[in-house]
Amino acid sequence: MVLKNIFRSTVLGLRKLSVFVGARQGNTVLPAFKQPQCRLYSNWTLTSICKRDEILLNQPVRQYARPSRKKQEFPSQLQDLHPSMLKHEYASVPLAQSVDDVVKKLLTLEFANHSEKLRLKEEQLIAKVRRDEDDRSSTEVKVAILTARIRNFQEHLHKHPKDKANKRWMLMAIDRRKKKLKVLRRTRYDSFEKVCQELGITYTFPPEYYRRVTRRWLAKKAFCNKVFQEVQKQKAEQREKQRAAEATSSTDPQGTVA
């Protein structure tokens, strides 16, 4: 019995030594106080415990700390607005140029909020594409206003990507601008090219309409075509009867033309 216990303890020591050697080669050594100890139990219990210890020691170290990704800076459309510029409502006032420096500083963009700066940017874009000085309702002016708002939505969405309401407003504004550009391209192509060049808009054609072909859709289309052909035949017969009636009414009973 004594020899059996000595043999078991020797085998246990050799196994633990081999585990520690393999762990050091893989750089996954655990601290001494965390290493589970194998006790002298029966053969199957001793084998299972040692296998469990070997699995725990040979587990790779996971990299939980991920490097932070720095967001790319999104260019703002308000960067070209100098802080010394006057606000839009005071730019056309002559008295604003002759006031004290402290008062004039309060009227500049240095103390303006974001909406006031955006309003001035809209006026700058409108001045590039408007037809005359009093133009405030043309398609070109509406496209310029929508362009300023879309770029403002894009800047906000870059900082707050989870703002779903802002994304929805941006997509709605893009759709409205696309419709107005489509009308402008069809009616006044010169103005369309000028607007795209001045505002830096890249116009892309909408995709062609496509629909998934199904048996139901084919049957419905065939039925609609058949109905359309029958209606056209009836209209052609009615026109022929009307022409014949007009021809008979234009002649007298003797067959001479009136």
Short mmCIF file of C-alpha atoms in Angstrom, two decimals:
data_model
loop_
_atom_site.label_atom_id
_atom_site.label_comp_id
_atom_site.label_asym_id
_atom_site.label_seq_id
_atom_site.Cartn_x
_atom_site.Cartn_y
_atom_site.Cartn_z
CA MET A 1 0.00 0.00 0.00
CA VAL A 2 2.85 2.35 0.84
CA LEU A 3 4.55 1.62 -2.46
CA LYS A 4 1.28 2.28 -4.32
CA ASN A 5 0.90 5.69 -2.70
CA ILE A 6 4.53 6.58 -3.46
CA PHE A 7 4.04 5.58 -7.08
CA ARG A 8 0.90 7.72 -7.38
CA SER A 9 2.58 10.76 -5.86
CA THR A 10 5.54 10.37 -8.23
CA VAL A 11 3.26 10.17 -11.29
CA LEU A 12 1.34 13.21 -10.09
CA GLY A 13 4.53 15.23 -9.69
CA LEU A 14 5.77 14.30 -13.14
CA ARG A 15 2.45 15.28 -14.72
CA LYS A 16 2.37 18.64 -12.97
CA LEU A 17 5.96 19.28 -14.03
CA SER A 18 5.16 18.55 -17.68
CA VAL A 19 2.13 20.85 -17.51
CA PHE A 20 4.20 23.72 -16.13
CA VAL A 21 6.88 23.25 -18.80
CA GLY A 22 4.30 23.38 -21.60
CA ALA A 23 2.60 26.39 -20.04
CA ARG A 24 5.85 28.32 -19.88
CA GLN A 25 6.53 27.64 -23.55
CA GLY A 26 3.10 29.04 -24.45
CA ASN A 27 3.42 32.08 -22.13
CA THR A 28 0.24 31.18 -20.29
CA VAL A 29 1.55 30.49 -16.78
CA LEU A 30 -1.08 31.00 -14.07
CA PRO A 31 -0.27 32.32 -10.57
CA ALA A 32 0.57 29.72 -7.93
CA PHE A 33 -2.46 30.50 -5.76
CA LYS A 34 -4.85 29.95 -8.70
CA GLN A 35 -3.52 26.54 -9.73
CA PRO A 36 -5.97 23.78 -8.78
CA GLN A 37 -4.36 21.00 -6.81
CA CYS A 38 -4.70 17.26 -7.61
CA ARG A 39 -5.33 15.05 -4.61
CA LEU A 40 -4.87 11.32 -4.24
CA TYR A 41 -8.20 9.86 -5.25
CA SER A 42 -9.04 6.84 -7.32
CA ASN A 43 -7.49 6.35 -10.77
CA TRP A 44 -10.34 7.78 -12.84
CA THR A 45 -10.79 10.80 -10.50
CA LEU A 46 -7.06 11.56 -10.56
CA THR A 47 -6.97 11.40 -14.36
CA SER A 48 -9.97 13.70 -14.80
CA ILE A 49 -8.64 16.29 -12.33
CA CYS A 50 -5.22 16.39 -14.01
CA LYS A 51 -6.79 16.75 -17.44
CA ARG A 52 -8.87 19.64 -16.15
CA ASP A 53 -5.78 21.31 -14.70
CA GLU A 54 -3.94 20.89 -18.00
CA ILE A 55 -6.85 22.47 -19.96
CA LEU A 56 -6.99 25.43 -17.59
CA LEU A 57 -3.25 26.01 -17.83
CA ASN A 58 -3.09 25.73 -21.62
CA GLN A 59 -5.89 28.23 -22.33
CA PRO A 60 -4.66 31.21 -24.40
CA VAL A 61 -4.78 34.67 -22.90
CA ARG A 62 -7.57 36.76 -24.46
CA GLN A 63 -6.97 40.34 -25.47
CA TYR A 64 -9.90 42.13 -23.85
CA ALA A 65 -8.45 45.63 -24.30
CA ARG A 66 -9.15 46.79 -27.87
CA PRO A 67 -7.39 49.81 -29.36
CA SER A 68 -9.69 52.80 -29.66
CA ARG A 69 -10.40 53.97 -33.18
CA LYS A 70 -10.13 57.67 -33.72
CA LYS A 71 -12.95 59.12 -35.80
CA GLN A 72 -12.01 60.98 -38.93
CA GLU A 73 -12.77 64.67 -38.82
CA PHE A 74 -15.73 65.59 -41.00
CA PRO A 75 -15.22 68.94 -42.81
CA SER A 76 -17.76 71.50 -41.68
CA GLN A 77 -19.41 73.86 -44.13
CA LEU A 78 -19.17 76.65 -41.55
CA GLN A 79 -15.36 76.69 -41.49
CA ASP A 80 -15.11 79.49 -44.06
CA LEU A 81 -17.26 81.83 -41.94
CA HIS A 82 -14.88 84.21 -40.19
CA PRO A 83 -15.78 85.13 -36.59
CA SER A 84 -15.50 88.85 -37.44
CA MET A 85 -18.38 88.65 -39.95
CA LEU A 86 -21.65 90.29 -38.96
CA LYS A 87 -24.83 88.28 -38.54
CA HIS A 88 -27.24 88.14 -41.43
CA GLU A 89 -29.85 90.45 -39.86
CA TYR A 90 -27.21 93.12 -39.10
CA ALA A 91 -25.13 92.89 -42.28
CA SER A 92 -27.43 95.26 -44.22
CA VAL A 93 -27.75 97.80 -41.39
CA PRO A 94 -25.44 100.82 -41.96
CA LEU A 95 -25.42 101.73 -38.27
CA ALA A 96 -23.83 98.38 -37.39
CA GLN A 97 -20.57 99.51 -39.06
CA SER A 98 -20.22 102.68 -36.96
CA VAL A 99 -21.01 101.38 -33.47
CA ASP A 100 -18.56 100.80 -30.64
CA ASP A 101 -16.12 97.90 -30.93
CA VAL A 102 -17.68 96.11 -27.99
CA VAL A 103 -21.18 96.36 -29.46
CA LYS A 104 -19.93 95.40 -32.90
CA LYS A 105 -18.27 92.33 -31.43
CA LEU A 106 -21.58 91.25 -29.98
CA LEU A 107 -23.14 91.47 -33.45
CA THR A 108 -20.50 89.26 -35.09
CA LEU A 109 -20.45 85.49 -35.51
CA GLU A 110 -18.10 85.12 -32.54
CA PHE A 111 -21.14 85.17 -30.23
CA ALA A 112 -23.61 83.62 -32.68
CA ASN A 113 -25.24 80.24 -32.23
CA HIS A 114 -25.28 77.42 -34.76
CA SER A 115 -28.64 78.34 -36.31
CA GLU A 116 -27.49 81.90 -37.01
CA LYS A 117 -24.34 80.64 -38.69
CA LEU A 118 -26.36 78.18 -40.75
CA ARG A 119 -28.69 81.00 -41.79
CA LEU A 120 -25.73 83.03 -43.06
CA LYS A 121 -24.41 80.00 -44.95
CA GLU A 122 -27.80 79.54 -46.64
CA GLU A 123 -27.74 83.18 -47.77
CA GLN A 124 -24.27 82.71 -49.24
CA LEU A 125 -25.39 79.67 -51.23
CA ILE A 126 -28.55 81.46 -52.37
CA ALA A 127 -26.48 84.41 -53.64
CA LYS A 128 -24.56 82.03 -55.92
CA VAL A 129 -27.55 80.58 -57.78
CA ARG A 130 -30.43 83.07 -57.55
CA ARG A 131 -31.83 84.59 -60.73
CA ASP A 132 -32.00 88.18 -59.40
CA GLU A 133 -31.66 90.04 -56.11
CA ASP A 134 -35.34 89.61 -55.19
CA ASP A 135 -35.50 85.91 -56.06
CA ARG A 136 -36.61 83.90 -53.02
CA SER A 137 -38.91 81.19 -54.42
CA SER A 138 -37.26 79.78 -57.53
CA THR A 139 -36.14 76.17 -57.83
CA GLU A 140 -32.49 77.18 -57.67
CA VAL A 141 -32.99 78.95 -54.33
CA LYS A 142 -34.86 75.98 -52.86
CA VAL A 143 -32.07 73.64 -53.96
CA ALA A 144 -29.48 75.88 -52.26
CA ILE A 145 -31.43 75.92 -48.98
CA LEU A 146 -31.84 72.15 -49.04
CA THR A 147 -28.13 71.71 -49.76
CA ALA A 148 -27.14 73.72 -46.68
CA ARG A 149 -29.53 71.72 -44.50
CA ILE A 150 -28.39 68.36 -45.89
CA ARG A 151 -24.75 69.16 -45.14
CA ASN A 152 -25.72 70.23 -41.64
CA PHE A 153 -27.52 66.90 -41.12
CA GLN A 154 -24.45 65.03 -42.37
CA GLU A 155 -22.18 66.78 -39.86
CA HIS A 156 -24.55 66.00 -37.00
CA LEU A 157 -24.91 62.38 -38.11
CA HIS A 158 -21.13 61.94 -38.21
CA LYS A 159 -20.91 62.97 -34.55
CA HIS A 160 -24.07 61.14 -33.46
CA PRO A 161 -24.49 58.10 -35.74
CA LYS A 162 -27.37 56.66 -33.67
CA ASP A 163 -29.64 59.67 -34.18
CA LYS A 164 -32.28 57.97 -36.34
CA ALA A 165 -34.54 61.02 -36.53
CA ASN A 166 -31.71 63.14 -37.95
CA LYS A 167 -30.98 60.44 -40.54
CA ARG A 168 -34.64 60.34 -41.55
CA TRP A 169 -34.78 64.14 -41.98
CA MET A 170 -31.58 64.03 -44.05
CA LEU A 171 -32.96 61.36 -46.40
CA MET A 172 -36.23 63.27 -46.81
CA ALA A 173 -34.30 66.45 -47.67
CA ILE A 174 -32.17 64.52 -50.19
CA ASP A 175 -35.31 63.17 -51.88
CA ARG A 176 -36.85 66.65 -52.13
CA ARG A 177 -33.65 68.08 -53.60
CA LYS A 178 -33.40 65.22 -56.09
CA LYS A 179 -36.95 65.89 -57.32
CA LYS A 180 -36.26 69.60 -57.75
CA LEU A 181 -33.02 68.92 -59.62
CA LYS A 182 -34.85 66.49 -61.88
CA VAL A 183 -37.44 69.15 -62.77
CA LEU A 184 -34.74 71.78 -63.24
CA ARG A 185 -32.76 69.48 -65.52
CA ARG A 186 -35.80 68.86 -67.68
CA THR A 187 -36.91 72.50 -67.94
CA ARG A 188 -33.77 74.67 -67.64
CA TYR A 189 -30.65 72.67 -68.32
CA ASP A 190 -28.29 75.68 -68.21
CA SER A 191 -29.48 76.60 -64.72
CA PHE A 192 -29.17 72.95 -63.70
CA GLU A 193 -25.50 72.86 -64.70
CA LYS A 194 -24.83 76.16 -62.94
CA VAL A 195 -26.48 75.00 -59.71
CA CYS A 196 -24.52 71.73 -59.67
CA GLN A 197 -21.25 73.53 -60.35
CA GLU A 198 -21.73 76.35 -57.83
CA LEU A 199 -23.02 74.17 -55.00
CA GLY A 200 -20.72 71.21 -55.64
CA ILE A 201 -23.54 68.73 -56.24
CA THR A 202 -22.93 65.47 -58.09
CA TYR A 203 -26.18 64.49 -59.80
CA THR A 204 -26.70 60.74 -60.23
CA PHE A 205 -29.45 59.26 -62.34
CA PRO A 206 -32.05 57.17 -60.50
CA PRO A 207 -31.87 53.40 -61.06
CA GLU A 208 -34.08 51.85 -63.69
CA TYR A 209 -37.37 50.43 -62.50
CA TYR A 210 -37.27 46.70 -62.05
CA ARG A 211 -39.72 44.22 -60.61
CA ARG A 212 -39.46 40.60 -59.67
CA VAL A 213 -41.21 38.50 -62.30
CA THR A 214 -43.74 36.10 -60.82
CA ARG A 215 -46.45 33.96 -62.37
CA ARG A 216 -49.14 36.05 -60.74
CA TRP A 217 -47.62 39.25 -62.09
CA LEU A 218 -47.32 37.77 -65.59
CA ALA A 219 -50.96 36.62 -65.55
CA LYS A 220 -52.11 40.03 -64.34
CA LYS A 221 -50.06 41.81 -66.99
CA ALA A 222 -51.42 39.55 -69.74
CA PHE A 223 -54.99 40.17 -68.55
CA CYS A 224 -54.44 43.95 -68.46
CA ASN A 225 -52.97 43.89 -71.99
CA LYS A 226 -55.95 41.89 -73.24
CA VAL A 227 -58.41 44.33 -71.67
CA PHE A 228 -56.50 47.26 -73.17
CA GLN A 229 -56.62 45.73 -76.65
CA GLU A 230 -60.38 45.10 -76.38
CA VAL A 231 -60.97 48.68 -75.31
CA GLN A 232 -58.91 49.96 -78.22
CA LYS A 233 -60.95 47.81 -80.64
CA GLN A 234 -64.22 49.18 -79.28
CA LYS A 235 -62.95 52.75 -79.59
CA ALA A 236 -61.83 52.09 -83.17
CA GLU A 237 -65.29 50.70 -84.05
CA GLN A 238 -66.96 53.74 -82.50
CA ARG A 239 -64.73 56.09 -84.51
CA GLU A 240 -65.54 54.22 -87.72
CA LYS A 241 -69.28 54.46 -87.03
CA GLN A 242 -68.95 58.16 -86.26
CA ARG A 243 -67.06 58.79 -89.50
CA ALA A 244 -69.65 56.86 -91.47
CA ALA A 245 -72.47 58.85 -89.86
CA GLU A 246 -70.71 62.13 -90.66
CA ALA A 247 -70.18 61.02 -94.25
CA THR A 248 -73.87 60.14 -94.73
CA SER A 249 -75.06 63.36 -93.09
CA SER A 250 -72.90 65.48 -95.38
CA THR A 251 -74.61 64.06 -98.54
CA ASP A 252 -78.23 64.71 -99.70
CA PRO A 253 -80.80 62.00 -100.69
CA GLN A 254 -79.92 62.33 -104.43
CA GLY A 255 -76.29 61.50 -103.64
CA THR A 256 -74.97 64.96 -104.45
CA VAL A 257 -72.62 66.62 -102.03
CA ALA A 258 -74.10 69.70 -100.36
#
